Structure formats: structure tokens, C-alpha cells
Tab-separated table of C-alpha atoms in Angstrom:
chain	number	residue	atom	x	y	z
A	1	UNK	CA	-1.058	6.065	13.402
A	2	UNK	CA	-0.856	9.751	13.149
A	3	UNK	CA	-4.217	10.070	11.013
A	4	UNK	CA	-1.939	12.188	9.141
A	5	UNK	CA	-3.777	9.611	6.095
A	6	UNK	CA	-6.003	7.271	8.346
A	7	UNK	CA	-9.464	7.534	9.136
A	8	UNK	CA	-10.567	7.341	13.199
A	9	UNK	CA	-13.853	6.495	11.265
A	10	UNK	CA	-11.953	2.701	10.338
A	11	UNK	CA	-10.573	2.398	13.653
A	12	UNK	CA	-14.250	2.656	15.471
A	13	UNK	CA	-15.370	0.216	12.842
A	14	UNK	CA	-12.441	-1.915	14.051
A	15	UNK	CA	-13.309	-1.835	17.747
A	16	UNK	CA	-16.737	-2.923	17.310
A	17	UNK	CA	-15.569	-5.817	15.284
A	18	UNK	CA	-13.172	-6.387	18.324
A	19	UNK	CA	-14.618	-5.265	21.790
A	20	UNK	CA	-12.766	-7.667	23.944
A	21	UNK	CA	-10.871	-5.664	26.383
A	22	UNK	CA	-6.864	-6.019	25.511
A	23	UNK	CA	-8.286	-6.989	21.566
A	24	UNK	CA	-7.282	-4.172	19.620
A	25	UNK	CA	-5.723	-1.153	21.065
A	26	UNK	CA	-4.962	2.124	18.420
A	27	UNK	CA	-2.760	4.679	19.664
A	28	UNK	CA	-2.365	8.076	18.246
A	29	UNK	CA	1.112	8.954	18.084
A	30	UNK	CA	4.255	9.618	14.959
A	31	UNK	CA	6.649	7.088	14.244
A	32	UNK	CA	9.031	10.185	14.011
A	33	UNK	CA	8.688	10.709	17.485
A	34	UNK	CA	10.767	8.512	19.034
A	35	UNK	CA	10.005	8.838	22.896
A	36	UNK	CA	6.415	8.327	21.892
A	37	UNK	CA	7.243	5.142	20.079
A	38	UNK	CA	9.705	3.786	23.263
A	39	UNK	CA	7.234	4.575	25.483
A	40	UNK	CA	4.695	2.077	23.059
A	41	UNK	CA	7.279	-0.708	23.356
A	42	UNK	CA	7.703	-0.124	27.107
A	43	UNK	CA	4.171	-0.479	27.986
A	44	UNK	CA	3.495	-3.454	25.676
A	45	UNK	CA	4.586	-6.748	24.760
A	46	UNK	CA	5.251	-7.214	20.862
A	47	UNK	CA	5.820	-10.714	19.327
A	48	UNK	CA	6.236	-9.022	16.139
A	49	UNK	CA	5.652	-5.495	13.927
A	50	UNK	CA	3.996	-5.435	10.556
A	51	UNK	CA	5.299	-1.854	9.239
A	52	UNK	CA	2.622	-0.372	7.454
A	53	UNK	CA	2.400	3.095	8.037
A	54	UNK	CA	4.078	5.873	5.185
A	55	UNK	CA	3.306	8.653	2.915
A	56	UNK	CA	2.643	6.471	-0.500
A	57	UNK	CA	1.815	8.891	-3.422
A	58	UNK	CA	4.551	8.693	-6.175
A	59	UNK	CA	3.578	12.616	-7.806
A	60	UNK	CA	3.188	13.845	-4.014
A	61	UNK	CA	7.109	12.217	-3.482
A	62	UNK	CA	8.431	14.375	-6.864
A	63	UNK	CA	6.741	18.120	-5.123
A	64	UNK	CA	7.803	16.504	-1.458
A	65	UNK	CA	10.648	14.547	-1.339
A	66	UNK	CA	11.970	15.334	1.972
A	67	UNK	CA	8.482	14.795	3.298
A	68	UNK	CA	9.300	10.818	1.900
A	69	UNK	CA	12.353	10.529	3.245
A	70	UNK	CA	11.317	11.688	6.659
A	71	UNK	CA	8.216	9.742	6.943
A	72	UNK	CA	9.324	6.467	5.027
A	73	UNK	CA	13.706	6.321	5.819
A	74	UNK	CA	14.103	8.017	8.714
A	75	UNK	CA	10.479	6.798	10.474
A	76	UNK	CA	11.405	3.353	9.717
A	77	UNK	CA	15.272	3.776	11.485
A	78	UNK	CA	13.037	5.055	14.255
A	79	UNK	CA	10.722	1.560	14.448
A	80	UNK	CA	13.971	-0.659	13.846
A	81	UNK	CA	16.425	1.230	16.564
A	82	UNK	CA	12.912	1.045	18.911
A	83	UNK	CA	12.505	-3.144	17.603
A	84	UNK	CA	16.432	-3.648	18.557
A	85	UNK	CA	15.933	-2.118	21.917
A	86	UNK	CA	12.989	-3.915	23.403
A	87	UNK	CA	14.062	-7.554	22.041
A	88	UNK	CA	11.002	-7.355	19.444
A	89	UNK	CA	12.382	-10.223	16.479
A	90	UNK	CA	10.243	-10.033	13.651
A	91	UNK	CA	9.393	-7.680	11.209
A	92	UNK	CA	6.926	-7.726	8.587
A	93	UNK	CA	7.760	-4.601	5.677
A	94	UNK	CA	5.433	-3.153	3.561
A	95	UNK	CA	7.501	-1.861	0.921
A	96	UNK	CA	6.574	-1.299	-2.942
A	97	UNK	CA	7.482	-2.200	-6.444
A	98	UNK	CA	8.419	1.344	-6.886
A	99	UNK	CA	11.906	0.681	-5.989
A	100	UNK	CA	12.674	-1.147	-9.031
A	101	UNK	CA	12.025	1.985	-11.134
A	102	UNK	CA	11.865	0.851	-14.345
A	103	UNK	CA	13.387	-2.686	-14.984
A	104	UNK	CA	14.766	-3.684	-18.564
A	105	UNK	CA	12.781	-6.762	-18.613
A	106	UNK	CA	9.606	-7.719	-17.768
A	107	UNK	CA	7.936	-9.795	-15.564
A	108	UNK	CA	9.776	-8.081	-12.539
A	109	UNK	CA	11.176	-10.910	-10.431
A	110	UNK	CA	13.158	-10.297	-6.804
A	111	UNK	CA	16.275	-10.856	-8.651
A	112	UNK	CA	15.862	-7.308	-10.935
A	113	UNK	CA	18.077	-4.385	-9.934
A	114	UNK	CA	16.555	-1.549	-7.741
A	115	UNK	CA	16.859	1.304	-9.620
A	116	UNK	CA	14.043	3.800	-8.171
A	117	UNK	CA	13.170	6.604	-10.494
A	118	UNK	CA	10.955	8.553	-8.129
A	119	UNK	CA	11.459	10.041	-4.057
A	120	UNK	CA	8.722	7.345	-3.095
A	121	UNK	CA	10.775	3.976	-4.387
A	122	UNK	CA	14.354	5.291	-2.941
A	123	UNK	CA	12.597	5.929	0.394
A	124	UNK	CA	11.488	2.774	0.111
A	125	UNK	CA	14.639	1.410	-1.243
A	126	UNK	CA	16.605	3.437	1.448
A	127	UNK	CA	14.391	1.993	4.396
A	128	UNK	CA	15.231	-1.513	3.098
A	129	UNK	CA	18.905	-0.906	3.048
A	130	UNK	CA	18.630	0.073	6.681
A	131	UNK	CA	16.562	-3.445	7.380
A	132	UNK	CA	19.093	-5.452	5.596
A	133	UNK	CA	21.933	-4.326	7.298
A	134	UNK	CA	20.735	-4.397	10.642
A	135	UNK	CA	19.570	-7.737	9.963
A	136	UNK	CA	23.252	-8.954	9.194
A	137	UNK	CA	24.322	-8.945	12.512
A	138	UNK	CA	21.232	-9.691	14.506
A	139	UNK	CA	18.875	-12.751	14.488
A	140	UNK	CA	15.920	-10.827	13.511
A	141	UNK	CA	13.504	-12.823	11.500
A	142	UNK	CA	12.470	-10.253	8.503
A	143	UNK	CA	10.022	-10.291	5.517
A	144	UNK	CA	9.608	-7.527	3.260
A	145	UNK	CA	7.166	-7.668	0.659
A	146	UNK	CA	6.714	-5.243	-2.445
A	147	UNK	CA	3.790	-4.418	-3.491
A	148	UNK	CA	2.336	-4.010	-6.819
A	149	UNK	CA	-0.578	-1.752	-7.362
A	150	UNK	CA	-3.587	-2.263	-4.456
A	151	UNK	CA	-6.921	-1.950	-5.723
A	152	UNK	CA	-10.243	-3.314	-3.965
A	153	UNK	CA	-12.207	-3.078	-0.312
A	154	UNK	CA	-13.395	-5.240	2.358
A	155	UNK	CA	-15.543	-7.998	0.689
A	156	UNK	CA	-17.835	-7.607	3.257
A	157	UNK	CA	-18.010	-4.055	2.970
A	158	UNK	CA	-16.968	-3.038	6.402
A	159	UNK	CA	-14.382	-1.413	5.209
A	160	UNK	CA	-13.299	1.163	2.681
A	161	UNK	CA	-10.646	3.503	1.712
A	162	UNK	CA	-11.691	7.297	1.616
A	163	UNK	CA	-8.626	9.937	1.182
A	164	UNK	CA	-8.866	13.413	2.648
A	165	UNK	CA	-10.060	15.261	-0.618
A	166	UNK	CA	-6.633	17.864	-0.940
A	167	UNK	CA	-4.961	14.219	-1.922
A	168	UNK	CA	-7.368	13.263	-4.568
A	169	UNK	CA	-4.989	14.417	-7.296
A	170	UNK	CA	-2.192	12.666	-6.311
A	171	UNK	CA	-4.371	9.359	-5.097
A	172	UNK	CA	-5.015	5.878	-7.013
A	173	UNK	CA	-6.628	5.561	-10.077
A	174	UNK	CA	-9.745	3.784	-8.517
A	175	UNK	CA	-10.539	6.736	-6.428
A	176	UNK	CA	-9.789	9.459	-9.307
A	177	UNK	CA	-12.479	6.849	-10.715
A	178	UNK	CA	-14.788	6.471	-8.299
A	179	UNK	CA	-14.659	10.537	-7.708
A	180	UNK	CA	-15.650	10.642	-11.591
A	181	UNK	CA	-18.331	8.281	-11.579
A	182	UNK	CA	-20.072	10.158	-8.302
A	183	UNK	CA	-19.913	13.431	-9.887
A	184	UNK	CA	-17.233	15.006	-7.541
A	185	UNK	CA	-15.283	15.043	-10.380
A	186	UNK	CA	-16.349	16.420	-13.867
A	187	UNK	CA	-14.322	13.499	-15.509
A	188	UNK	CA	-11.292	11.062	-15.123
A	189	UNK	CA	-7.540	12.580	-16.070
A	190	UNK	CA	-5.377	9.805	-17.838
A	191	UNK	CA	-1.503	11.183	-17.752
A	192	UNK	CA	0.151	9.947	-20.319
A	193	UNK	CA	-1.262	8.024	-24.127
A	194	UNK	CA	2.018	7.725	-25.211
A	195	UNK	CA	4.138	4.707	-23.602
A	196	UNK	CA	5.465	2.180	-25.135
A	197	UNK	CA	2.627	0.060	-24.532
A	198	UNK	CA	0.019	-1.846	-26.358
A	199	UNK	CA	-2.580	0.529	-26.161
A	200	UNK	CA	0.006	4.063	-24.951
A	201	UNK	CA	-1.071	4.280	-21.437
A	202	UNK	CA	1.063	2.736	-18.260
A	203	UNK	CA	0.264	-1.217	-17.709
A	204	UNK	CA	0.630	-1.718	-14.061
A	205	UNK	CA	-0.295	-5.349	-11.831
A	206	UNK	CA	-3.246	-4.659	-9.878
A	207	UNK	CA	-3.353	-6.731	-6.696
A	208	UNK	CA	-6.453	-7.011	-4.096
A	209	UNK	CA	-6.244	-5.802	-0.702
A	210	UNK	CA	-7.976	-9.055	0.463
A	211	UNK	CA	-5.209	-11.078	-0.755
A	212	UNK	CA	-2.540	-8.489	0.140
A	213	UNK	CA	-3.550	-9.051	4.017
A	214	UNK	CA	-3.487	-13.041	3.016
A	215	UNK	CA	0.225	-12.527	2.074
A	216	UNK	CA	0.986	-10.225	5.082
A	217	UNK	CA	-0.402	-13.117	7.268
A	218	UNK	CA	1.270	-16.461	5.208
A	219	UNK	CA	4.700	-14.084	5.792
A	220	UNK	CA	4.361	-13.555	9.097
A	221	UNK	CA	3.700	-17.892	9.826
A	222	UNK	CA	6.797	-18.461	7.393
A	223	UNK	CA	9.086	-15.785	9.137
A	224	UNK	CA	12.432	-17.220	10.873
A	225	UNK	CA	15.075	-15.526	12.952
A	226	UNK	CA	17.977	-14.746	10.769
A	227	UNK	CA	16.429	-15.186	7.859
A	228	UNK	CA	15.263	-12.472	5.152
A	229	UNK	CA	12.277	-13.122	2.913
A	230	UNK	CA	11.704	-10.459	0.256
A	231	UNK	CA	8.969	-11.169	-1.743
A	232	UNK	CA	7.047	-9.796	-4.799
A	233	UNK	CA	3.229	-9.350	-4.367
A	234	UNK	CA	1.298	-9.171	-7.225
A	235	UNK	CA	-0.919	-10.680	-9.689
A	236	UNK	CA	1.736	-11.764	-12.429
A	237	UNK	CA	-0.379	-9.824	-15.200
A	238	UNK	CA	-0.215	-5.995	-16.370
A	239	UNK	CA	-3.776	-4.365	-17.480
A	240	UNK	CA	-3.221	-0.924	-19.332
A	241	UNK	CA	-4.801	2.158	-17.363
A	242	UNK	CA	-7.686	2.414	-20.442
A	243	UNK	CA	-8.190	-1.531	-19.594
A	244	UNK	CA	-8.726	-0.310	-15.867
A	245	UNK	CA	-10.915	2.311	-16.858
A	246	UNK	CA	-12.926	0.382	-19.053
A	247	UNK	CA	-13.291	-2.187	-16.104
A	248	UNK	CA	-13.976	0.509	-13.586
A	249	UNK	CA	-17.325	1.950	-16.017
A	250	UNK	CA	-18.106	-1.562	-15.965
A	251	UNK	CA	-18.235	-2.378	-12.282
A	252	UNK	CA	-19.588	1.226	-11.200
A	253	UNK	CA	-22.278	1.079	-14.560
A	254	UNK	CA	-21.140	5.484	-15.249
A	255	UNK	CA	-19.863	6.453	-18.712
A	256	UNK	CA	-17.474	8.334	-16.883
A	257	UNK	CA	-15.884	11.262	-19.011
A	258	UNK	CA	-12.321	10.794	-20.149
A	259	UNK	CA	-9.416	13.774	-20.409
A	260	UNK	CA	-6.102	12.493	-21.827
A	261	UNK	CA	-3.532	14.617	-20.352
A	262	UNK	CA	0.653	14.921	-20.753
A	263	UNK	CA	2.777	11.984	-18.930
A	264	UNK	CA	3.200	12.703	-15.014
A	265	UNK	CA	6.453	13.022	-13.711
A	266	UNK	CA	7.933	10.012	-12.069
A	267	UNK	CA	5.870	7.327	-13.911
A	268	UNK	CA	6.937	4.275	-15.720
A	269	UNK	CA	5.413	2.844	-18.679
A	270	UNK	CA	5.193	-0.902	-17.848
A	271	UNK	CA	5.244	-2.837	-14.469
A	272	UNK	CA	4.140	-6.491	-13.122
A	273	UNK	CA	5.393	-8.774	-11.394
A	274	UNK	CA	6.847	-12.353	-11.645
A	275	UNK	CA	4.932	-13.738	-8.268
A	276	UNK	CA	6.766	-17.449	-8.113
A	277	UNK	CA	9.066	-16.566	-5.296
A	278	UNK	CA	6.100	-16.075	-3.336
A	279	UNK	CA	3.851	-18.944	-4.465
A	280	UNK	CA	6.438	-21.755	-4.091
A	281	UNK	CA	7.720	-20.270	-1.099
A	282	UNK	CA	4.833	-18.895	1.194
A	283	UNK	CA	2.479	-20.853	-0.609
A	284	UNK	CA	0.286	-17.691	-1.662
A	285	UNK	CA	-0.946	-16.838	-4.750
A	286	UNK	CA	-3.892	-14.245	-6.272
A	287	UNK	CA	-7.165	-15.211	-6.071
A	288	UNK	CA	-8.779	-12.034	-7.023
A	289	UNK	CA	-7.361	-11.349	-10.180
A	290	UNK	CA	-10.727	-9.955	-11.550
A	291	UNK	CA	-10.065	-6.418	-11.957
A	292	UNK	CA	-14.194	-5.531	-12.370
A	293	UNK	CA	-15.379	-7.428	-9.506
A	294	UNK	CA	-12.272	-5.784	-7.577
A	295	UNK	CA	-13.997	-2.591	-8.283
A	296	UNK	CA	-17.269	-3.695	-7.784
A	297	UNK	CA	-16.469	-4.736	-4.430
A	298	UNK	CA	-15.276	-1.573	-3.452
A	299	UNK	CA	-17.494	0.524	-5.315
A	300	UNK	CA	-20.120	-1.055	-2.980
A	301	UNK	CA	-18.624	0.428	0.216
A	302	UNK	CA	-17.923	4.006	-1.867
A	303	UNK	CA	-21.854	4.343	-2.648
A	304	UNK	CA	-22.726	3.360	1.075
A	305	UNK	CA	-20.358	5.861	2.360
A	306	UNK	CA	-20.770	8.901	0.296
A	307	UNK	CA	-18.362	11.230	3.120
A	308	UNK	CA	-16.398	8.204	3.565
A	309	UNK	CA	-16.325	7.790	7.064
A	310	UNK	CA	-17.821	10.745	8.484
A	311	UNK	CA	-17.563	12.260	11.269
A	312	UNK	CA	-17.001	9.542	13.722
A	313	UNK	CA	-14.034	10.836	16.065
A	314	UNK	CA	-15.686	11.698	19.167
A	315	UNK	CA	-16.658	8.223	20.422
A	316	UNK	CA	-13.511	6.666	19.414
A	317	UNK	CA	-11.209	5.312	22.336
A	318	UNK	CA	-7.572	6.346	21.448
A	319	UNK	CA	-4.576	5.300	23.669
């Protein structure tokens, strides 16, 4: 990671969770540097990569777009061209429902057309591309899972997601509501009252990080060399943003203040997902579908950790 987005603060939390030597190692580099990634792959032994890493605000894409491509296309080249080099066979993608832009039909199933509307989905899109064809003529074994909209925190609260503040106007609705209901904000900003929705704002599929790792984990046991899995992850239900808010005053027990703004650019009105691929195939499915007691769950670790995870750096071991 190049904490460009992470938090050291996470990582120490991580290695005392994990002090066996050889356990968990972070190193500090930039996928885009591709000498420092070799040099990774030299000095280890990888049965497999789970690509997380990217730049993953859809507004930030529309101002930054080459800032996308470069992190999300070209970064990803960089991990597959390293992968092919060093015999590495399995890959595990994190890419996004974003590249479907916005379908004709609804639920979205694997089947509907990519169609990004927004820099963020044809980075994705683009980085996919690359996968699949490289996959074609090698016996990589691949899975690349799009995700729907992550909410939530570590149940057990070790855990917690706490973006630098410059990003909290391009970040996830949970924050922008968690920032409201702390006071950092004077209210919550909804873009947009007049989709063609039930109630005018965006419906989006809200999936928990807890069982987002649970997929990334049932792909990586079902993954087989020259095979491509590409799988939707997501709840199977749409909630309306005023829903989410409405569940979000529940969980964090603020009457937080409500601004109705103009649409944002590069937003769609409706999106969730059809997940059967994924449940008849990788036998996963949802389990926290709950969208207050998401909230409440990670409302927990944003009261404990008022400045997130402070400042933790200096006793840190990075590699």
C-alpha cells in the first residue's frame, strides 16, 4: 500500500492481531512502480494476489480521470505483467458494479452489458479487459468480483474505516453520515431528489464488509487454473439513499440535518444486483442484509475512534 488512502493506524492493529514472525508483512511501496513491485515478487513466495488496492470515488474519477486510469488500468497491467513473470497463478479482482453504468433492466446480473458512465467503472472495466485477455492464453486461475455498495466495520470493532478529511466530500454516504451525526459536519448533503425512483433519490445494494471478505475468501477456495469466475457481490435488494439515511439516524440515535442538493455528476438512479451466480456457484450469500445494524456496527468503532486512527505511525514495522 502506498497510504496514499490507508491508514498505518489499521496495519499496527493488524500486527498485534498477528505477531508471529513471517504472519503478516505490509510493505510501503506503489503498484505504479514497477521495480518496487518485482523486487516484492523476488523476495517472496506468492500462492496467489487478491487485488485490492485503487482510487474508488466515482465524483473524484469525473475532476480526475487520469488519476483513475493511472492508479486502477495501468497499476493493475503493472501487478499482472509482475504475476506473469514470477509464475504467481491466481488472482483474486476487486472490481465494482460501476462498470455496468446504468443497465436497462434491473436486477443487474453478470450477463448485463458494461456500459460505464463514469472514469471510475471504465478503469475498472479497462483493468478487466486487460485480465481477460491475458487470461486467454495462460492457465491463470482468475476471479473477479464486482462489488455493490460496501457499508459496515469489523463486528468486533477492531477495525474501522476513517478517510483523510480533504476526501470527505467525495467519500460514502455512511461517512458523510457519520461526519453529520458527530458534528463535523453541520448536516448531511443528498445529490439528487429527482430519479426515477420510488421515493427520487438513487437506490443502490448495500453489501457488508464482513461478508464481502467471506466472498473474497469462498473465491479464492473455488478458483481454478484456466478458469474465469466473475461474480456479482451484493445483497440482491436496492434501499433508496432517504431509506439509508433514515436507517443511519436510527443506528447512530442523531436527527441529523438534511440539505437536498442538485444530482452529482456521474451517478445513476437505480442499481442492485442479481447475486445467484454467486450463491449457486461459490456457495455465498448475504447474511447481513440489515442496513441499521450495518451502521450500528460501525458507528460503534466511529464513536471509539473519534481521529480515526490517530497518530500511530511511529511504532509501526514497514518492509
Amino acid at each position: 500500500d502506498n497510504l496514499s488512502r490507508g491508514n498505518l493506524g489499521a496495519v499496527k492493529v493488524l500486527q498485534e492481531l498477528f505477531p508471529e514472525p513471517g504472519r503478516l508483512q505490509f510493505i510501503y511501496a506503489d503498484l505504479g512502480d514497477a521495480k518496487a513491485v518485482n523486487k516484492i515478487f523476488s523476495e517472496n513466495a506468492f500462492d496467489a494476489v487478491m487485488h485490492f488496492a485503487a482510487v474508488a470515488y466515482v465524483g473524484e474519477s469525473t475532476q480526475f480521470p487520469l488519476k483513475y486510469y493511472h492508479n486502477i488500468t495501468s497499476n493493475t497491467l503493472v501487478v499482472l505483467e509482475t504475476m506473469a513473470a514470477h509464475g504467481v497463478k491466481t488472482l483474486i479482482y476487486s472490481s465494482t458494479c460501476a462498470t455496468y453504468g446504468e443497465p436497462d433492466t434491473m436486477p443487474i446480473t453478470e450477463e448485463t452489458p458494461q456500459v460505464p458512465i463514469n472514469p471510475y467503472g471504465k478503469a475498472k472495466k479497462m483493468a478487466e479487459d486487460i485480465i481477460l485477455d491475458f487470461s486467454k492464453n495462460s492457465n491463470m486461475a482468475v476471479m473477479i468480483l464486482r462489488y455493490f455498495n460496501v457499508i459496515g466495520s469489523d463486528p468486533e470493532g477492531r477495525l474501522g474505516e476513517a478517510p483523510r478529511p480533504e476526501l470527505r466530500e467525495h467519500g460514502r454516504i455512511s461517512g458523510a453520515c457519520f461526519d453529520a451525526a458527530r458534528g463535523i459536519m453541520p448536516g448531511l448533503q443528498i445529490k439528487g431528489t429527482d430519479y426515477k425512483t420510488s421515493d427520487g433519490t438513487c437506490v443502490r445494494d448495500y453489501i457488508d464488509v464482513t461478508d464481502l471478505v467471506d466472498a473474497h475468501v469462498k473465491a479464492l477456495q473455488k478458483a481454478k487454473p484456466r478458469k474465469v469466475g466473475i461474480y456479482n457481490v451484493g445483497t440482491g435488494k436496492g434501499s433508496s439513499v432517504k431509506e439509508f439515511v433514515e436507517a443511519c439516524k436510527k443506528a447512530t440515535g442523531v436527527e441529523i440535518k438534511i440539505d437536498y442538493l442538485p444530482r452529482r455528476p456521474g451517478d445513476y438512479a437505480e442499481v442492485y444486483s442479481d447475486p445467484s451466480k454467486i450463491r449457486k456457484e461459490l456457495n455465498w450469500t448475504a447474511k447481513h442484509t440489515n442496513l441499521k445494524e450495518s451502521l450500528e456496527t460501525a458507528w460503534r468503532w466511529q464513536k471509539l475512534h473519534r481521529n480515526g486512527y490517530g497518530s500511530t505511525s511511529s511504532s509501526v514495522s514497514v518492509y
